[in-house]
mmCIF file of C-alpha atoms in Angstrom:
data_model
loop_
_atom_site.group_PDB
_atom_site.id
_atom_site.type_symbol
_atom_site.label_atom_id
_atom_site.label_comp_id
_atom_site.label_asym_id
_atom_site.label_seq_id
_atom_site.Cartn_x
_atom_site.Cartn_y
_atom_site.Cartn_z
ATOM 1 C CA MET A 13 0.000 0.000 0.000
ATOM 2 C CA THR A 14 1.433 3.384 -1.003
ATOM 3 C CA TYR A 15 1.595 6.310 1.399
ATOM 4 C CA LYS A 16 -1.199 8.062 -0.501
ATOM 5 C CA ASN A 17 -3.470 5.008 -0.488
ATOM 6 C CA GLY A 18 -2.716 4.407 3.173
ATOM 7 C CA ALA A 19 -3.718 7.955 4.053
ATOM 8 C CA ILE A 20 -6.992 7.534 2.174
ATOM 9 C CA PHE A 21 -7.666 4.228 3.988
ATOM 10 C CA ILE A 22 -7.090 5.740 7.428
ATOM 11 C CA GLY A 23 -9.221 8.745 6.491
ATOM 12 C CA LEU A 24 -12.123 6.475 5.573
ATOM 13 C CA PHE A 25 -11.585 4.133 8.534
ATOM 14 C CA PRO A 26 -10.358 6.264 11.456
ATOM 15 C CA GLY A 27 -10.639 3.275 13.784
ATOM 16 C CA PHE A 28 -7.678 1.618 12.057
ATOM 17 C CA ILE A 29 -5.098 1.927 14.856
ATOM 18 C CA SER A 30 -2.742 -0.702 16.171
ATOM 19 C CA LYS A 31 -4.753 -2.732 18.698
ATOM 20 C CA SER A 32 -1.628 -3.368 20.750
ATOM 21 C CA ARG A 33 -1.588 0.302 21.792
ATOM 22 C CA LEU A 34 -5.250 0.506 22.785
ATOM 23 C CA PRO A 35 -6.853 -0.502 26.106
ATOM 24 C CA PRO A 36 -8.139 -4.097 26.275
ATOM 25 C CA GLY A 37 -11.640 -4.871 25.089
ATOM 26 C CA PRO A 38 -13.799 -7.312 23.131
ATOM 27 C CA PRO A 39 -12.342 -8.387 19.751
ATOM 28 C CA PRO A 40 -13.889 -6.431 16.844
ATOM 29 C CA LEU A 41 -15.150 -7.660 13.492
ATOM 30 C CA PRO A 42 -13.843 -6.187 10.216
ATOM 31 C CA LEU A 43 -15.593 -2.911 9.291
ATOM 32 C CA LEU A 44 -18.426 -3.408 11.825
ATOM 33 C CA GLY A 45 -16.099 -3.325 14.789
ATOM 34 C CA ASN A 46 -18.044 -4.235 17.947
ATOM 35 C CA LEU A 47 -21.457 -3.195 16.611
ATOM 36 C CA LEU A 48 -22.991 -6.611 17.307
ATOM 37 C CA GLN A 49 -21.771 -6.455 20.923
ATOM 38 C CA VAL A 50 -23.336 -3.082 21.704
ATOM 39 C CA PRO A 51 -26.460 -3.682 23.833
ATOM 40 C CA ARG A 52 -29.799 -2.155 22.901
ATOM 41 C CA SER A 53 -30.884 -1.811 26.524
ATOM 42 C CA ASN A 54 -29.412 -1.786 30.036
ATOM 43 C CA TYR A 55 -26.106 -0.425 28.737
ATOM 44 C CA GLN A 56 -24.720 0.347 32.174
ATOM 45 C CA GLN A 57 -25.305 -3.157 33.559
ATOM 46 C CA TYR A 58 -23.833 -4.737 30.435
ATOM 47 C CA TYR A 59 -20.696 -2.579 30.513
ATOM 48 C CA SER A 60 -20.368 -3.151 34.258
ATOM 49 C CA LYS A 61 -19.449 -6.779 33.538
ATOM 50 C CA TRP A 62 -16.427 -5.604 31.549
ATOM 51 C CA LYS A 63 -14.682 -4.550 34.778
ATOM 52 C CA GLY A 64 -13.962 -8.191 35.577
ATOM 53 C CA LEU A 65 -13.031 -9.016 31.969
ATOM 54 C CA TYR A 66 -10.875 -6.080 30.914
ATOM 55 C CA GLY A 67 -10.146 -4.017 34.012
ATOM 56 C CA GLY A 68 -11.058 -0.446 34.881
ATOM 57 C CA ILE A 69 -10.967 0.839 31.297
ATOM 58 C CA ALA A 70 -12.156 -1.090 28.227
ATOM 59 C CA TYR A 71 -12.014 -0.083 24.558
ATOM 60 C CA PHE A 72 -14.345 -0.907 21.685
ATOM 61 C CA ARG A 73 -15.275 0.624 18.355
ATOM 62 C CA VAL A 74 -18.311 0.781 16.100
ATOM 63 C CA PHE A 75 -17.461 1.272 12.434
ATOM 64 C CA GLY A 76 -14.691 3.869 12.730
ATOM 65 C CA ARG A 77 -15.747 5.468 15.998
ATOM 66 C CA HIS A 78 -13.673 4.885 19.161
ATOM 67 C CA PHE A 79 -15.327 4.218 22.531
ATOM 68 C CA ALA A 80 -13.956 3.533 26.008
ATOM 69 C CA ILE A 81 -15.845 2.449 29.124
ATOM 70 C CA ILE A 82 -14.456 3.419 32.538
ATOM 71 C CA ASN A 83 -15.676 1.356 35.494
ATOM 72 C CA ASP A 84 -13.110 2.661 37.991
ATOM 73 C CA PRO A 85 -13.633 5.973 39.850
ATOM 74 C CA GLU A 86 -9.874 6.451 40.274
ATOM 75 C CA ILE A 87 -9.393 6.373 36.495
ATOM 76 C CA VAL A 88 -12.277 8.817 36.074
ATOM 77 C CA THR A 89 -10.627 11.168 38.566
ATOM 78 C CA GLU A 90 -7.292 10.913 36.756
ATOM 79 C CA LEU A 91 -8.722 11.605 33.294
ATOM 80 C CA PHE A 92 -11.738 13.856 33.846
ATOM 81 C CA ASP A 93 -10.449 15.842 36.838
ATOM 82 C CA LYS A 94 -6.648 15.880 36.794
ATOM 83 C CA ARG A 95 -6.480 15.971 32.994
ATOM 84 C CA SER A 96 -9.572 18.103 32.532
ATOM 85 C CA ALA A 97 -7.727 20.400 30.112
ATOM 86 C CA ILE A 98 -7.756 17.477 27.650
ATOM 87 C CA TYR A 99 -10.989 15.694 28.581
ATOM 88 C CA SER A 100 -13.433 18.585 29.016
ATOM 89 C CA THR A 101 -15.003 18.397 25.561
ATOM 90 C CA ARG A 102 -18.140 16.494 24.639
ATOM 91 C CA PRO A 103 -18.070 13.974 21.786
ATOM 92 C CA VAL A 104 -18.607 15.815 18.522
ATOM 93 C CA LEU A 105 -21.330 14.516 16.229
ATOM 94 C CA VAL A 106 -21.182 15.511 12.595
ATOM 95 C CA PHE A 107 -24.764 16.900 12.951
ATOM 96 C CA ASP A 108 -25.260 18.561 15.879
ATOM 97 C CA LYS A 109 -46.690 18.130 28.483
ATOM 98 C CA ASP A 110 -48.890 20.955 29.568
ATOM 99 C CA ASP A 111 -45.807 22.695 30.953
ATOM 100 C CA TYR A 112 -43.942 24.066 27.928
ATOM 101 C CA LEU A 113 -40.515 23.967 29.605
ATOM 102 C CA VAL A 114 -40.978 20.415 30.886
ATOM 103 C CA ASP A 115 -42.138 19.295 27.447
ATOM 104 C CA LEU A 116 -39.051 20.836 25.831
ATOM 105 C CA ALA A 117 -36.765 19.246 28.422
ATOM 106 C CA GLU A 118 -38.253 15.799 27.778
ATOM 107 C CA LYS A 119 -37.838 16.234 24.011
ATOM 108 C CA LEU A 120 -34.233 17.334 24.490
ATOM 109 C CA ALA A 121 -33.495 14.263 26.628
ATOM 110 C CA LYS A 122 -34.984 12.027 23.921
ATOM 111 C CA LEU A 123 -32.869 13.722 21.240
ATOM 112 C CA THR A 124 -29.734 13.257 23.336
ATOM 113 C CA THR A 125 -30.452 9.552 23.742
ATOM 114 C CA GLU A 126 -30.920 9.094 20.000
ATOM 115 C CA ALA A 127 -27.886 11.180 19.053
ATOM 116 C CA THR A 128 -25.445 9.396 21.372
ATOM 117 C CA GLU A 129 -26.436 5.777 20.715
ATOM 118 C CA PRO A 130 -23.310 3.966 19.443
ATOM 119 C CA GLY A 131 -23.682 2.771 15.859
ATOM 120 C CA ARG A 132 -26.938 4.612 15.191
ATOM 121 C CA TRP A 133 -25.501 7.140 12.729
ATOM 122 C CA LEU A 134 -23.330 5.894 9.881
ATOM 123 C CA VAL A 135 -22.357 9.507 9.162
ATOM 124 C CA ASP A 136 -20.300 9.564 12.381
ATOM 125 C CA ALA A 137 -18.029 6.892 10.930
ATOM 126 C CA PHE A 138 -18.079 8.282 7.372
ATOM 127 C CA PRO A 139 -18.263 12.095 7.637
ATOM 128 C CA ILE A 140 -18.350 12.478 3.849
ATOM 129 C CA LEU A 141 -22.025 11.392 3.999
ATOM 130 C CA GLN A 142 -22.949 14.765 5.514
ATOM 131 C CA TYR A 143 -22.675 16.302 2.043
ATOM 132 C CA LEU A 144 -25.474 14.152 0.604
ATOM 133 C CA PRO A 145 -28.693 15.991 -0.329
ATOM 134 C CA PRO A 146 -31.604 15.390 2.094
ATOM 135 C CA TRP A 147 -33.628 13.571 -0.576
ATOM 136 C CA PHE A 148 -30.873 10.997 -1.204
ATOM 137 C CA PRO A 149 -31.762 7.433 -0.054
ATOM 138 C CA GLY A 150 -30.259 6.793 3.375
ATOM 139 C CA ALA A 151 -29.787 10.506 4.141
ATOM 140 C CA GLY A 152 -32.690 10.716 6.579
ATOM 141 C CA PHE A 153 -30.232 11.747 9.277
ATOM 142 C CA ILE A 154 -30.046 15.208 7.646
ATOM 143 C CA THR A 155 -33.759 15.871 8.184
ATOM 144 C CA TRP A 156 -33.479 14.467 11.712
ATOM 145 C CA ALA A 157 -30.555 16.790 12.462
ATOM 146 C CA GLU A 158 -32.357 19.876 11.150
ATOM 147 C CA ASP A 159 -35.371 19.100 13.330
ATOM 148 C CA ALA A 160 -33.133 18.434 16.344
ATOM 149 C CA LYS A 161 -31.350 21.756 15.814
ATOM 150 C CA LEU A 162 -34.645 23.662 15.895
ATOM 151 C CA LYS A 163 -35.722 21.889 19.100
ATOM 152 C CA CYS A 164 -32.370 22.628 20.765
ATOM 153 C CA GLN A 165 -32.603 26.297 19.793
ATOM 154 C CA SER A 166 -36.133 26.495 21.212
ATOM 155 C CA PHE A 167 -35.011 24.913 24.457
ATOM 156 C CA THR A 168 -32.029 27.256 24.769
ATOM 157 C CA ARG A 169 -34.214 30.352 24.426
ATOM 158 C CA ALA A 170 -37.153 29.100 26.507
ATOM 159 C CA PRO A 171 -35.965 29.721 30.116
ATOM 160 C CA LEU A 172 -34.859 33.311 29.405
ATOM 161 C CA ASN A 173 -37.999 34.165 27.421
ATOM 162 C CA TYR A 174 -40.163 32.649 30.160
ATOM 163 C CA VAL A 175 -38.568 34.890 32.808
ATOM 164 C CA LYS A 176 -38.691 38.006 30.595
ATOM 165 C CA GLU A 177 -42.426 37.544 30.023
ATOM 166 C CA ALA A 178 -43.020 37.029 33.743
ATOM 167 C CA MET A 179 -40.967 40.118 34.668
ATOM 168 C CA ALA A 180 -42.978 42.201 32.213
ATOM 169 C CA THR A 181 -46.111 41.483 34.270
ATOM 170 C CA GLU A 182 -44.290 42.286 37.544
ATOM 171 C CA ASP A 183 -45.732 39.060 38.941
ATOM 172 C CA PHE A 184 -42.751 36.726 39.128
ATOM 173 C CA THR A 185 -40.627 34.774 41.569
ATOM 174 C CA PRO A 186 -37.040 36.094 41.918
ATOM 175 C CA SER A 187 -34.501 33.683 40.452
ATOM 176 C CA PHE A 188 -30.967 33.410 39.100
ATOM 177 C CA THR A 189 -32.208 34.507 35.678
ATOM 178 C CA SER A 190 -34.358 37.436 36.836
ATOM 179 C CA GLU A 191 -31.617 38.727 39.141
ATOM 180 C CA HIS A 192 -29.007 38.839 36.373
ATOM 181 C CA LEU A 193 -31.448 39.986 33.698
ATOM 182 C CA SER A 194 -32.295 43.066 35.754
ATOM 183 C CA ARG A 195 -28.619 44.059 35.713
ATOM 184 C CA ILE A 196 -28.127 43.794 31.951
ATOM 185 C CA PRO A 197 -28.378 47.162 30.158
ATOM 186 C CA ASP A 198 -30.945 47.563 27.388
ATOM 187 C CA ASN A 199 -29.757 46.462 23.938
ATOM 188 C CA ASP A 200 -26.885 44.428 25.451
ATOM 189 C CA THR A 201 -27.435 41.397 23.222
ATOM 190 C CA ASP A 202 -24.128 39.793 24.185
ATOM 191 C CA GLY A 203 -25.049 39.907 27.863
ATOM 192 C CA GLU A 204 -28.458 38.399 27.164
ATOM 193 C CA ASP A 205 -26.917 35.643 25.057
ATOM 194 C CA ILE A 206 -24.528 34.694 27.867
ATOM 195 C CA LEU A 207 -27.394 34.638 30.381
ATOM 196 C CA MET A 208 -29.559 32.651 27.940
ATOM 197 C CA TYR A 209 -27.004 29.842 27.702
ATOM 198 C CA ALA A 210 -26.316 29.901 31.446
ATOM 199 C CA ALA A 211 -30.031 29.622 32.280
ATOM 200 C CA ALA A 212 -30.555 26.842 29.740
ATOM 201 C CA SER A 213 -27.580 24.908 31.157
ATOM 202 C CA MET A 214 -28.879 25.177 34.716
ATOM 203 C CA TYR A 215 -32.415 24.203 33.733
ATOM 204 C CA SER A 216 -31.460 21.304 31.481
ATOM 205 C CA GLY A 217 -28.968 20.089 34.073
ATOM 206 C CA GLY A 218 -31.568 19.985 36.818
ATOM 207 C CA THR A 219 -35.028 19.219 35.500
ATOM 208 C CA ASP A 220 -34.523 15.667 34.277
ATOM 209 C CA THR A 221 -32.695 14.724 37.482
ATOM 210 C CA ILE A 222 -35.540 16.050 39.620
ATOM 211 C CA VAL A 223 -38.273 14.285 37.640
ATOM 212 C CA SER A 224 -36.487 10.922 37.662
ATOM 213 C CA VAL A 225 -35.487 11.059 41.338
ATOM 214 C CA MET A 226 -38.980 12.075 42.436
ATOM 215 C CA LYS A 227 -40.489 9.128 40.564
ATOM 216 C CA LEU A 228 -38.065 6.832 42.391
ATOM 217 C CA PHE A 229 -38.856 8.561 45.694
ATOM 218 C CA PHE A 230 -42.586 7.780 45.402
ATOM 219 C CA LEU A 231 -41.805 4.192 44.411
ATOM 220 C CA MET A 232 -39.443 3.620 47.325
ATOM 221 C CA MET A 233 -41.685 5.261 49.920
ATOM 222 C CA ALA A 234 -44.555 3.014 48.826
ATOM 223 C CA ARG A 235 -42.260 -0.015 49.067
ATOM 224 C CA HIS A 236 -40.631 0.945 52.389
ATOM 225 C CA PRO A 237 -43.191 2.278 54.905
ATOM 226 C CA ASP A 238 -40.618 1.990 57.706
ATOM 227 C CA ILE A 239 -38.264 4.409 55.947
ATOM 228 C CA GLN A 240 -41.153 6.781 55.232
ATOM 229 C CA LYS A 241 -42.294 6.678 58.873
ATOM 230 C CA ARG A 242 -38.843 7.528 60.219
ATOM 231 C CA ALA A 243 -38.487 10.401 57.726
ATOM 232 C CA GLN A 244 -41.921 11.806 58.635
ATOM 233 C CA ASP A 245 -41.100 11.580 62.340
ATOM 234 C CA GLU A 246 -37.937 13.614 61.736
ATOM 235 C CA VAL A 247 -39.851 16.235 59.738
ATOM 236 C CA ASP A 248 -42.613 16.441 62.371
ATOM 237 C CA THR A 249 -40.085 16.857 65.195
ATOM 238 C CA ILE A 250 -38.171 19.685 63.534
ATOM 239 C CA ILE A 251 -40.949 21.466 61.621
ATOM 240 C CA GLY A 252 -44.287 20.452 63.117
ATOM 241 C CA GLU A 253 -47.568 20.872 61.268
ATOM 242 C CA ASN A 254 -48.032 24.641 61.477
ATOM 243 C CA ARG A 255 -45.535 25.765 58.840
ATOM 244 C CA ILE A 256 -44.364 24.527 55.448
ATOM 245 C CA PRO A 257 -40.746 23.274 55.172
ATOM 246 C CA ASN A 258 -38.187 25.551 53.526
ATOM 247 C CA ALA A 259 -34.559 25.351 52.400
ATOM 248 C CA THR A 260 -33.194 26.572 55.747
ATOM 249 C CA ASP A 261 -34.414 23.319 57.354
ATOM 250 C CA ARG A 262 -31.953 21.221 55.374
ATOM 251 C CA PRO A 263 -29.090 21.099 57.948
ATOM 252 C CA PHE A 264 -31.525 19.928 60.632
ATOM 253 C CA LEU A 265 -32.999 16.986 58.695
ATOM 254 C CA PRO A 266 -30.092 14.526 58.317
ATOM 255 C CA TYR A 267 -32.245 11.485 57.539
ATOM 256 C CA ILE A 268 -33.971 13.315 54.672
ATOM 257 C CA ASN A 269 -30.524 14.075 53.278
ATOM 258 C CA CYS A 270 -29.609 10.381 53.585
ATOM 259 C CA ILE A 271 -32.723 9.448 51.596
ATOM 260 C CA ILE A 272 -31.749 11.888 48.840
ATOM 261 C CA LYS A 273 -28.229 10.438 48.676
ATOM 262 C CA GLU A 274 -29.602 6.908 48.460
ATOM 263 C CA LEU A 275 -32.032 7.883 45.693
ATOM 264 C CA LEU A 276 -29.153 9.378 43.687
ATOM 265 C CA ARG A 277 -27.016 6.288 44.299
ATOM 266 C CA PHE A 278 -29.690 3.703 43.606
ATOM 267 C CA ASN A 279 -30.480 5.036 40.139
ATOM 268 C CA PRO A 280 -28.020 7.546 38.651
ATOM 269 C CA VAL A 281 -30.206 9.532 36.262
ATOM 270 C CA VAL A 282 -27.356 9.740 33.735
ATOM 271 C CA PRO A 283 -25.689 6.326 34.153
ATOM 272 C CA LEU A 284 -23.010 6.907 31.501
ATOM 273 C CA VAL A 285 -21.244 10.293 31.631
ATOM 274 C CA VAL A 286 -19.492 11.010 28.336
ATOM 275 C CA HIS A 287 -16.349 13.088 27.759
ATOM 276 C CA SER A 288 -13.911 13.176 24.863
ATOM 277 C CA PRO A 289 -10.172 14.031 24.618
ATOM 278 C CA GLU A 290 -9.315 16.904 22.307
ATOM 279 C CA LYS A 291 -6.001 15.251 21.424
ATOM 280 C CA ASP A 292 -4.326 11.832 21.615
ATOM 281 C CA ASP A 293 -3.467 10.858 25.178
ATOM 282 C CA PHE A 294 -1.788 7.963 26.972
ATOM 283 C CA PHE A 295 -2.941 6.298 30.178
ATOM 284 C CA SER A 296 -1.081 3.389 31.809
ATOM 285 C CA GLY A 297 0.750 2.813 28.531
ATOM 286 C CA TYR A 298 -2.454 2.716 26.462
ATOM 287 C CA LEU A 299 -3.328 5.122 23.668
ATOM 288 C CA ILE A 300 -6.628 6.963 23.957
ATOM 289 C CA PRO A 301 -7.183 8.445 20.488
ATOM 290 C CA LYS A 302 -8.414 11.983 19.999
ATOM 291 C CA GLY A 303 -12.218 12.113 19.792
ATOM 292 C CA THR A 304 -12.803 8.823 21.646
ATOM 293 C CA TRP A 305 -16.165 8.698 23.399
ATOM 294 C CA ILE A 306 -15.053 8.051 26.998
ATOM 295 C CA MET A 307 -18.038 6.858 29.029
ATOM 296 C CA ALA A 308 -17.746 6.841 32.813
ATOM 297 C CA ASN A 309 -20.068 4.090 34.041
ATOM 298 C CA VAL A 310 -21.505 5.913 37.038
ATOM 299 C CA TRP A 311 -24.060 3.139 37.584
ATOM 300 C CA HIS A 312 -21.267 0.611 38.137
ATOM 301 C CA MET A 313 -19.505 2.948 40.572
ATOM 302 C CA THR A 314 -22.644 3.443 42.669
ATOM 303 C CA HIS A 315 -23.384 -0.299 42.615
ATOM 304 C CA ASP A 316 -19.882 -1.524 43.381
ATOM 305 C CA PRO A 317 -20.270 -3.706 46.502
ATOM 306 C CA GLN A 318 -16.766 -2.740 47.609
ATOM 307 C CA ALA A 319 -17.887 0.880 47.956
ATOM 308 C CA TYR A 320 -21.586 0.304 48.694
ATOM 309 C CA PRO A 321 -22.392 -3.040 50.383
ATOM 310 C CA TYR A 322 -25.755 -4.535 49.375
ATOM 311 C CA PRO A 323 -25.916 -2.190 46.356
ATOM 312 C CA ASP A 324 -29.283 -3.464 45.101
ATOM 313 C CA GLU A 325 -31.018 -2.688 48.397
ATOM 314 C CA PHE A 326 -32.455 0.731 49.254
ATOM 315 C CA ILE A 327 -30.712 1.631 52.534
ATOM 316 C CA PRO A 328 -30.592 5.365 53.416
ATOM 317 C CA GLU A 329 -28.903 4.440 56.709
ATOM 318 C CA ARG A 330 -25.729 3.522 54.784
ATOM 319 C CA PHE A 331 -24.817 7.230 54.959
ATOM 320 C CA GLU A 332 -25.268 7.468 58.735
ATOM 321 C CA ASP A 333 -22.867 6.659 61.545
ATOM 322 C CA HIS A 334 -22.444 3.174 62.999
ATOM 323 C CA THR A 335 -25.412 3.553 65.360
ATOM 324 C CA HIS A 336 -27.980 3.005 62.613
ATOM 325 C CA ASN A 337 -25.826 1.851 59.697
ATOM 326 C CA PRO A 338 -26.459 -1.865 58.976
ATOM 327 C CA THR A 339 -23.537 -2.044 56.523
ATOM 328 C CA GLY A 340 -20.923 -1.335 59.187
ATOM 329 C CA LYS A 341 -19.353 1.752 57.576
ATOM 330 C CA VAL A 342 -20.313 5.205 56.394
ATOM 331 C CA GLN A 343 -20.226 5.177 52.603
ATOM 332 C CA PRO A 344 -19.051 7.855 50.137
ATOM 333 C CA ASP A 345 -21.421 10.580 49.014
ATOM 334 C CA PRO A 346 -22.755 9.543 45.566
ATOM 335 C CA SER A 347 -23.307 13.212 44.699
ATOM 336 C CA ASN A 348 -19.611 13.331 43.842
ATOM 337 C CA LEU A 349 -20.274 10.781 41.086
ATOM 338 C CA VAL A 350 -23.758 11.346 39.715
ATOM 339 C CA PHE A 351 -23.386 15.033 38.790
ATOM 340 C CA GLY A 352 -20.397 14.563 36.515
ATOM 341 C CA PHE A 353 -16.713 15.318 36.700
ATOM 342 C CA GLY A 354 -14.081 17.966 36.057
ATOM 343 C CA ARG A 355 -14.940 21.111 34.151
ATOM 344 C CA ARG A 356 -18.067 19.422 32.803
ATOM 345 C CA ILE A 357 -19.691 18.904 36.197
ATOM 346 C CA CYS A 358 -23.453 19.465 36.010
ATOM 347 C CA PRO A 359 -24.216 23.216 36.242
ATOM 348 C CA GLY A 360 -27.627 22.379 37.685
ATOM 349 C CA ARG A 361 -26.272 20.440 40.671
ATOM 350 C CA GLN A 362 -27.125 23.005 43.367
ATOM 351 C CA PHE A 363 -30.501 23.642 41.744
ATOM 352 C CA SER A 364 -31.240 19.906 41.730
ATOM 353 C CA GLU A 365 -30.142 19.273 45.311
ATOM 354 C CA VAL A 366 -32.159 22.134 46.811
ATOM 355 C CA SER A 367 -35.202 21.356 44.653
ATOM 356 C CA LEU A 368 -35.095 17.684 45.631
ATOM 357 C CA PHE A 369 -34.826 18.549 49.312
ATOM 358 C CA LEU A 370 -37.838 20.864 49.137
ATOM 359 C CA ALA A 371 -39.946 18.486 47.039
ATOM 360 C CA ILE A 372 -39.226 15.440 49.206
ATOM 361 C CA THR A 373 -39.517 17.218 52.547
ATOM 362 C CA CYS A 374 -42.766 18.973 51.623
ATOM 363 C CA THR A 375 -44.241 15.729 50.283
ATOM 364 C CA LEU A 376 -43.419 13.811 53.468
ATOM 365 C CA TRP A 377 -44.694 16.716 55.573
ATOM 366 C CA ALA A 378 -48.064 16.841 53.800
ATOM 367 C CA PHE A 379 -48.746 13.324 52.513
ATOM 368 C CA SER A 380 -48.299 9.612 53.095
ATOM 369 C CA ILE A 381 -47.418 7.379 50.138
ATOM 370 C CA ASN A 382 -48.861 3.859 50.102
ATOM 371 C CA PRO A 383 -49.275 0.980 47.654
ATOM 372 C CA LYS A 384 -52.458 1.339 45.608
ATOM 373 C CA VAL A 385 -55.246 -1.079 46.552
ATOM 374 C CA ASP A 386 -58.227 -1.596 44.224
ATOM 375 C CA ALA A 387 -61.850 -2.267 45.208
ATOM 376 C CA GLU A 388 -61.200 -6.014 45.399
ATOM 377 C CA GLY A 389 -58.268 -5.524 47.756
ATOM 378 C CA ASN A 390 -55.594 -6.255 45.147
ATOM 379 C CA ILE A 391 -52.326 -4.365 45.621
ATOM 380 C CA SER A 392 -50.791 -2.811 42.500
ATOM 381 C CA PRO A 393 -47.291 -4.166 41.849
ATOM 382 C CA LEU A 394 -44.370 -1.924 42.771
ATOM 383 C CA ASN A 395 -41.667 -3.414 40.583
ATOM 384 C CA ILE A 396 -38.250 -1.768 40.396
ATOM 385 C CA GLU A 397 -37.807 -1.375 36.638
ATOM 386 C CA PHE A 398 -36.142 1.392 34.671
ATOM 387 C CA THR A 399 -36.237 2.812 31.165
ATOM 388 C CA THR A 400 -33.228 2.707 28.833
ATOM 389 C CA GLY A 401 -31.547 5.780 27.421
ATOM 390 C CA HIS A 402 -29.180 8.671 28.054
ATOM 391 C CA THR A 403 -31.311 9.449 31.104
ATOM 392 C CA VAL A 404 -33.008 6.696 33.112
ATOM 393 C CA HIS A 405 -36.411 6.864 34.805
ATOM 394 C CA PRO A 406 -38.484 4.333 36.773
ATOM 395 C CA LYS A 407 -41.087 2.686 34.582
ATOM 396 C CA PRO A 408 -44.734 3.640 35.306
ATOM 397 C CA PHE A 409 -46.272 2.334 38.525
ATOM 398 C CA GLU A 410 -49.289 3.160 40.682
ATOM 399 C CA CYS A 411 -49.365 4.281 44.296
ATOM 400 C CA SER A 412 -51.743 6.052 46.656
ATOM 401 C CA VAL A 413 -50.977 9.555 47.989
ATOM 402 C CA VAL A 414 -53.029 10.411 51.095
ATOM 403 C CA PRO A 415 -53.105 13.793 52.918
ATOM 404 C CA ARG A 416 -51.814 13.681 56.483
ATOM 405 C CA PRO A 417 -54.029 14.980 59.320
ATOM 406 C CA GLY A 418 -53.800 18.440 60.847
ATOM 407 C CA ASN A 419 -53.345 21.871 59.320
ATOM 408 C CA ARG A 420 -51.072 20.802 56.488
ATOM 409 C CA ILE A 421 -53.495 20.849 53.552
ATOM 410 C CA LEU A 422 -55.067 24.107 54.779
ATOM 411 C CA LEU A 423 -51.636 25.755 54.826
ATOM 412 C CA ILE A 424 -50.903 24.547 51.296
ATOM 413 C CA LYS A 425 -54.217 25.968 50.036
ATOM 414 C CA GLN A 426 -53.464 29.320 51.689
ATOM 415 C CA VAL A 427 -50.076 29.499 49.970
ATOM 416 C CA LEU A 428 -51.582 28.656 46.572
ATOM 417 C CA GLU A 429 -54.349 31.266 46.815
#
């Protein structure tokens, strides 16, 4: 093969790199790579098994695209934190309900799942396909990308526009966006653009986490009445029934905080956190090619029995001291894993944590959550099952939400009036 022909070959097949220099992984097939070994569901559980087969980091490829799975938090810290100058980019694709904002957020999450599925887009392996006309057979990805771009643009503008409209009526709740918007001079389009992207990042980084965790919260409270009872006792002792909980109560409700940590650990909303190196890098003697999709398997890290004994059991007490902790040791805070790493840590983390505390505490203060029982006395199943995708949610289930006695519901009605 001549130098010229070799250059053309590598350009068409960027995955053609000496396997001896790459991290270990499953053997690929010609052209297809490991396409047939990429799961269509439960990615995180499937890749978790690779820890025992290939070690903390495993490599695979689909067509010409490089992928690496990290199942070791120490490797994640080394690459995403200590080498964040290299690993702070996202993988580059060739094509980039009644509540309007919630509806947009759900659509954006769906688009992200579709866009990042390994092997879904042939154009990622053969970039020359991006120049095909939209009507060409097999070029449906172009129409998909144009539609996705419009949805992303709508989502980016939505939080800022929502606040601007509310501020115009002078009937709005002060927020990060309203506070900064009031300081931006008129006609300062650059300032508004910066705030627009900041608000969209915070909102997108927090909403999906809150929705998924709250679904799991209702499921687990219905399944574990003993945990719910202890949490309600704590809330009643500190707050009572004559006022609604607020954010200043958080330091005084340690068991509520343990429940939140366990919810985040039990089901990381984003089980695979993806970064990409902006240049070739070496780790432990292995080459990590530029542009590799490096996926930190957060689910594996929060279900590693060495770090979290009995990982498949819902045990908020694992984050308490030895007095109540049945596992025998206080375990690491999963918040340091589930919100991302390095410079790409989730910008909505503080928003999510405070919102979850308020939602969970207020729910336990006002309501009791029980299994649903029909007229014949049959109890609706409360199975622990999750969706598949970039973000993971509990599958639909039924439960009963009953108001607690006292002044609680009256206080809520007064606030809403």
